[in-house]
GROMACS .gro file of C-alpha atoms in nm:
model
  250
    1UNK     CA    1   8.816  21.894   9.197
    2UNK     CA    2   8.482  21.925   9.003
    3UNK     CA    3   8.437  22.096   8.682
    4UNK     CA    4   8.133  22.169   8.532
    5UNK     CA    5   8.067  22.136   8.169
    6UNK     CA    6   8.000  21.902   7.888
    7UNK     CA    7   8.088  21.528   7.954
    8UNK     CA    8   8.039  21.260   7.639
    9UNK     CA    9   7.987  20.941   7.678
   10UNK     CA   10   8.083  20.619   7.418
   11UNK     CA   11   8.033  20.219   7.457
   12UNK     CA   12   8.425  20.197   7.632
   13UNK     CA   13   8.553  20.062   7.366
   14UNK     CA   14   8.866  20.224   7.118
   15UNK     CA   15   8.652  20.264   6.845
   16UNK     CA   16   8.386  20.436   7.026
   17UNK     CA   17   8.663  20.695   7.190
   18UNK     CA   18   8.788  20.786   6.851
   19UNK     CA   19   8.431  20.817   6.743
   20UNK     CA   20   8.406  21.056   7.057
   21UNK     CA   21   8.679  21.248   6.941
   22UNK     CA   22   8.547  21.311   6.599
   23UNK     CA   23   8.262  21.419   6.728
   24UNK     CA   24   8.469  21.686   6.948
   25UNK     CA   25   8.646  21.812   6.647
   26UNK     CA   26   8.320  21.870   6.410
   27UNK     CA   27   8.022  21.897   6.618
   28UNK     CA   28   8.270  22.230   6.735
   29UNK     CA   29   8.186  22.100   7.110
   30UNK     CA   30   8.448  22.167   7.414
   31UNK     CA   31   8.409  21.856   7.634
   32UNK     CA   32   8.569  21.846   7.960
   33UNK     CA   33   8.538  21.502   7.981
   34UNK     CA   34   8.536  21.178   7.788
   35UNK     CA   35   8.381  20.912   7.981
   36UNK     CA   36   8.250  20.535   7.934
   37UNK     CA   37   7.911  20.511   7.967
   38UNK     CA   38   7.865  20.349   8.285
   39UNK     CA   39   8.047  20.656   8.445
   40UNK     CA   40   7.708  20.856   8.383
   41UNK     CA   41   7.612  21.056   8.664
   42UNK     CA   42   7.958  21.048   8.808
   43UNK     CA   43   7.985  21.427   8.878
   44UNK     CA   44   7.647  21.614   8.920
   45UNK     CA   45   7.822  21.909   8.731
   46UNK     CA   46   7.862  21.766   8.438
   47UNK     CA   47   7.604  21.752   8.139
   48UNK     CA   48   7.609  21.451   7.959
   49UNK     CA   49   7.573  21.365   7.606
   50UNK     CA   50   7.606  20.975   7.447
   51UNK     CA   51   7.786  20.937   7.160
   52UNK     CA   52   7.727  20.587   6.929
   53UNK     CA   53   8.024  20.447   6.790
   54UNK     CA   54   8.082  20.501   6.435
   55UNK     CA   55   8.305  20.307   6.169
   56UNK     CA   56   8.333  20.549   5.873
   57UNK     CA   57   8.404  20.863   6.179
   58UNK     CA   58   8.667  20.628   6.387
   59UNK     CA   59   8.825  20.554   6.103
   60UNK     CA   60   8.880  20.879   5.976
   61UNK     CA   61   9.049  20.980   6.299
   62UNK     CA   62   9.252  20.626   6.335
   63UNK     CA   63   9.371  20.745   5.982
   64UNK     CA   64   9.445  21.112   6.069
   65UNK     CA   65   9.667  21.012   6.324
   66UNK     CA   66   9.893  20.770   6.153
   67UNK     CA   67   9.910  21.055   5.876
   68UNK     CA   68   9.919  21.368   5.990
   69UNK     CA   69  10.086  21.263   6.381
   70UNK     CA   70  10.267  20.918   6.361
   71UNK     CA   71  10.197  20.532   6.399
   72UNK     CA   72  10.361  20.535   6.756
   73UNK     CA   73  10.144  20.753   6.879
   74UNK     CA   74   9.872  20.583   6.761
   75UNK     CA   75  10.018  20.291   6.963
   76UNK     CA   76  10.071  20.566   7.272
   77UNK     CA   77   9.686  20.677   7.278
   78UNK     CA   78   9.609  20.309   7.286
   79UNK     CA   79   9.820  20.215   7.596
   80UNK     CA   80   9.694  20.553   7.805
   81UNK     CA   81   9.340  20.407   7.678
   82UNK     CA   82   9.416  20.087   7.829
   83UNK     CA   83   9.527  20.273   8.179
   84UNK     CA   84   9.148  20.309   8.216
   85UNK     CA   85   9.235  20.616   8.392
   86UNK     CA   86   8.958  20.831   8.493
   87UNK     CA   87   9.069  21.141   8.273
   88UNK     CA   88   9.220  20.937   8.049
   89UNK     CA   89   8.942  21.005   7.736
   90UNK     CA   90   9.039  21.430   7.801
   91UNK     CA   91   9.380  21.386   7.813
   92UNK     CA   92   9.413  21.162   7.448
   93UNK     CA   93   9.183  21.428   7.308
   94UNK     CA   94   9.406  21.762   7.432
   95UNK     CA   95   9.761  21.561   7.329
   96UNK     CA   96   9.550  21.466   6.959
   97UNK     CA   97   9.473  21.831   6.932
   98UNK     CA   98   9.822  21.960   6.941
   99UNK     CA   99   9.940  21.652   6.733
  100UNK     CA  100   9.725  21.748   6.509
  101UNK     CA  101   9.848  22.138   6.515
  102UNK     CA  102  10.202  22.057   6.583
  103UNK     CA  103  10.263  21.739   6.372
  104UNK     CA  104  10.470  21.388   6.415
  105UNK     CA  105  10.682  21.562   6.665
  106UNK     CA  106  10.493  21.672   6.907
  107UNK     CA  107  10.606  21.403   7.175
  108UNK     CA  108  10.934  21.631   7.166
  109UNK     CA  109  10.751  21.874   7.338
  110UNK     CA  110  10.742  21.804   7.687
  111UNK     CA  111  10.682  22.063   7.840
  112UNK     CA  112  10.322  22.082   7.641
  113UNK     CA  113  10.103  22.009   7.942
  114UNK     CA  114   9.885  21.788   7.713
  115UNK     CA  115  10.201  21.613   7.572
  116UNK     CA  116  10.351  21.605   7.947
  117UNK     CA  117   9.978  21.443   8.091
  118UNK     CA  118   9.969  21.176   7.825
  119UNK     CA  119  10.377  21.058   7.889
  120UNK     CA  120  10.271  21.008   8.239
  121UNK     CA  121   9.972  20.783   8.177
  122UNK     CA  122  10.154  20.574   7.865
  123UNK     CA  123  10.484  20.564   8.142
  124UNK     CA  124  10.225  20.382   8.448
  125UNK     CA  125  10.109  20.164   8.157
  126UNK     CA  126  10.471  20.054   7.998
  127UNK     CA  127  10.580  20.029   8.365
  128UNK     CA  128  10.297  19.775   8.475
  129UNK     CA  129  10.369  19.554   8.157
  130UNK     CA  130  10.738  19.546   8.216
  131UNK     CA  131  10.679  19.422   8.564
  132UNK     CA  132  10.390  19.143   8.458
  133UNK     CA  133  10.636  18.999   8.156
  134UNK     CA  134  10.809  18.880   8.467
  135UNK     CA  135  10.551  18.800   8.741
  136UNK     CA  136  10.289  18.641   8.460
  137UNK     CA  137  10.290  18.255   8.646
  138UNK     CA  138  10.168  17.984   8.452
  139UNK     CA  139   9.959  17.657   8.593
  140UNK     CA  140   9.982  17.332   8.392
  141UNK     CA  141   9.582  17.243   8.393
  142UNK     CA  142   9.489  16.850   8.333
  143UNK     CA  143   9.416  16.949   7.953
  144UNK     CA  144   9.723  17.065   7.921
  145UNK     CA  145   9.636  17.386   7.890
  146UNK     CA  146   9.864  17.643   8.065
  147UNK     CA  147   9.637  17.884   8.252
  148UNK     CA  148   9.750  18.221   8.480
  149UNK     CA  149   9.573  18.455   8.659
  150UNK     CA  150   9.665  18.867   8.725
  151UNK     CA  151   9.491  19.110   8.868
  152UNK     CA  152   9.681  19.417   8.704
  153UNK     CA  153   9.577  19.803   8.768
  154UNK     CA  154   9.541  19.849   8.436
  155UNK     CA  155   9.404  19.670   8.110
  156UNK     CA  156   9.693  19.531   7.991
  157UNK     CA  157   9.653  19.178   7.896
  158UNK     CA  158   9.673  19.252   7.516
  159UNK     CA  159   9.981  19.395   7.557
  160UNK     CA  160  10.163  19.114   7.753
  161UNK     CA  161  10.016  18.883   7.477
  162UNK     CA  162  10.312  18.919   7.196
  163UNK     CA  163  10.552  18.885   7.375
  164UNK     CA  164  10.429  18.496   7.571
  165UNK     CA  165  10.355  18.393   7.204
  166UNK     CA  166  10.733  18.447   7.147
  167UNK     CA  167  10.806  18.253   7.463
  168UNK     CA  168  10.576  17.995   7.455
  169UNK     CA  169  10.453  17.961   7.110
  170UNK     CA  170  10.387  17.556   7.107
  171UNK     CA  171  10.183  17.564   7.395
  172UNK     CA  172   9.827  17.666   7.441
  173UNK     CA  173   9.751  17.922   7.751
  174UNK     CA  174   9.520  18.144   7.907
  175UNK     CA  175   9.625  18.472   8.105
  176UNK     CA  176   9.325  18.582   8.268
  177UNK     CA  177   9.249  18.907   8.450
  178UNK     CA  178   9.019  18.798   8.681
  179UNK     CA  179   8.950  19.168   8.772
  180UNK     CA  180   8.798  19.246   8.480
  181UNK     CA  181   8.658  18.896   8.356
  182UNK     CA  182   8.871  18.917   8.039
  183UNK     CA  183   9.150  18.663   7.900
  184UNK     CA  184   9.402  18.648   7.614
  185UNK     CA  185   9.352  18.254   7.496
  186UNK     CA  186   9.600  18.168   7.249
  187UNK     CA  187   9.594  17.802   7.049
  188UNK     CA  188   9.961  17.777   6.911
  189UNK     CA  189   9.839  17.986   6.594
  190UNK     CA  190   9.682  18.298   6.723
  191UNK     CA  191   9.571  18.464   7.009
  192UNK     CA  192   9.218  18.631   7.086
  193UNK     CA  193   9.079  18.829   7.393
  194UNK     CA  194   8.757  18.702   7.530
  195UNK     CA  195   8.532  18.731   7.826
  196UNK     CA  196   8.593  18.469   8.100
  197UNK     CA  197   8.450  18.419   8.419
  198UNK     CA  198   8.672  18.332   8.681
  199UNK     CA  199   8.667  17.953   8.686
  200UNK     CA  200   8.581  17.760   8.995
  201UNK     CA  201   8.701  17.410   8.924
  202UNK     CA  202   9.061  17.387   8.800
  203UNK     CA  203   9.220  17.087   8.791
  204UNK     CA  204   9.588  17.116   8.744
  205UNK     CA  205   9.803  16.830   8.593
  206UNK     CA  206   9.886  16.576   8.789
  207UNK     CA  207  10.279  16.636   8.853
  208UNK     CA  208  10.186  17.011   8.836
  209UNK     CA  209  10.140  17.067   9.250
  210UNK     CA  210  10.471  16.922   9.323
  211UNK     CA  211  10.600  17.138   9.000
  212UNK     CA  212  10.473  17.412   9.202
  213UNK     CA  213  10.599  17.259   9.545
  214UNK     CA  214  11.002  17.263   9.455
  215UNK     CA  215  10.954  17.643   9.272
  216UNK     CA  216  10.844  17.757   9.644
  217UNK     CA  217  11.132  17.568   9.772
  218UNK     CA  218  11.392  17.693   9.497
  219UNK     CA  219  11.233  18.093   9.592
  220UNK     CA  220  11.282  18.009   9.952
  221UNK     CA  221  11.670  17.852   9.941
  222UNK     CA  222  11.761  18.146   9.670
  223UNK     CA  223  11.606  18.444   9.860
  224UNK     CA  224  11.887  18.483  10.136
  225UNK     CA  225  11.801  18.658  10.402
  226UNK     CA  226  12.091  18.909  10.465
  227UNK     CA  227  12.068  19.000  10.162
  228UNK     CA  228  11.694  19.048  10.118
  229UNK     CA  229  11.613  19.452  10.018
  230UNK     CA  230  11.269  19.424  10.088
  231UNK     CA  231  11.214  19.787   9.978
  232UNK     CA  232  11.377  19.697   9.596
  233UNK     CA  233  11.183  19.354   9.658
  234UNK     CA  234  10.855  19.556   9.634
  235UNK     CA  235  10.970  19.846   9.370
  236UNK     CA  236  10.974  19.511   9.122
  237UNK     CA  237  10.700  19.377   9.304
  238UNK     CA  238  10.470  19.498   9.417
  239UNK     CA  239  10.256  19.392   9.768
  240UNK     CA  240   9.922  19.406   9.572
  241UNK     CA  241  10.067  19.122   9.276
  242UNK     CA  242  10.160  18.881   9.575
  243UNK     CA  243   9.825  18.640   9.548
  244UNK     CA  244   9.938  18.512   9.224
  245UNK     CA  245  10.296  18.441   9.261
  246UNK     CA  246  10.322  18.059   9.374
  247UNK     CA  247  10.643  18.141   9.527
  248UNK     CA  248  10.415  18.373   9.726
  249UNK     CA  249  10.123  18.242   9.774
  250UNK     CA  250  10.201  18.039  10.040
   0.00000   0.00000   0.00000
């Protein structure tokens, strides 16, 4: 459905939504949409106005919400900003506007519509992270690097990083969304996201194929066939994941 009305637009990153947001609450504007800038011209209803990231006005709001609404929904607005979710930018704005009127329990209240529309996003987004902590599938390179590829819906390869430094926190490794040309790279001290183009020339370790080889082969003799539930199979994982699983890939 198409709305008209007043649509801003910020660089895409956190900062610069929570710079749009300030700018909702003092400039005394209504926006009826928050969008990145390279969705201008999206809806031919819309007018469009750019907003430029600001320290000193993100921070005010980063600080607002941890104050006057909580820390976890601070980390809630961040995960439905990850979804990358078309309405996403609206919807953190309308739930921040009755956090802000209703206080650090306002996620009790869901029935709100703006409380209700946010669950839903942060939900998809906890949902696709839960399933990638399992289907993340590293390849030993010849460096000795570990290096994995995903192709998630959403922007979630921040969030999967915590919890592979726990796993694997002597090795180094890459997980690389390939869809959006970004990568956590972590070095056995910290990790870091960067941009990455997808690389054309991997060369995995030299016992790492046959590695690979006897996982497809374990997957094949474990995955009995009168017992397969294909339709569970795909609720865990789903079709669209399949070209990065080596016991799938084949």
């Amino acid at each position: 459905m198409l709305v008209s009305g007043l649509a801003y637009l910020y660089d895409g990153s956190f900062e610069g939504l929570l710079t749009a947001i300030y700018h909702a609450y003092y400039d005394k504007d209504d926006p009826v949409a928050i969008l990145p800038f390279w969705e201008e011209g999206s809806n031919f209803l819309y007018t469009y106005k750019k907003v430029e990231t600001d320290r000193d006005k993100w921070n005010r709001v980063y600080g607002a919400i941890q104050d006057k609404i909580s820390h976890y929904s601070l980390k809630r607005i961040y995960n439905v900003y990850l979804s990358e979710m078309e309405d996403s930018g609206i919807i953190i704005l309308r739930y921040l506007r009755e956090g802000f009127r209703i206080g650090p329990g306002v996620d009790d209240y869901q029935t709100n519509p703006a409380v209700r529309d946010l669950e839903e996003i942060y939900h998809k987004v906890r949902l696709e992270v839960h399933r990638f902590l399992g289907l993340v599938r590293f390849k030993r390179l010849q460096n000795g690097i570990f290096y994995s590829q995903v192709e998630p819906d959403h922007n979630v390869v921040a969030l999967l990083a915590p919890h592979f430094v726990d796993r694997i926190p002597s090795e180094r490794w890459i997980i690389h969304d390939v869809k959006r040309g970004v990568a956590v790279f972590y070095d056995t001290r910290e990790w870091t996201i960067r941009s990455i183009e997808e690389p054309s020339d991997l060369v995995l370790y030299e016992d790492e194929e046959d590695y690979q080889d006897m996982w497809r082969e374990y997957y094949r003799s474990a995955n009995i066939e009168s017992r397969r539930n294909k339709r569970q199979q795909r609720a865990y994982m789903p079709v669209r994941y399949w070209k990065n699983l080596v016991e799938k890939g084949d």
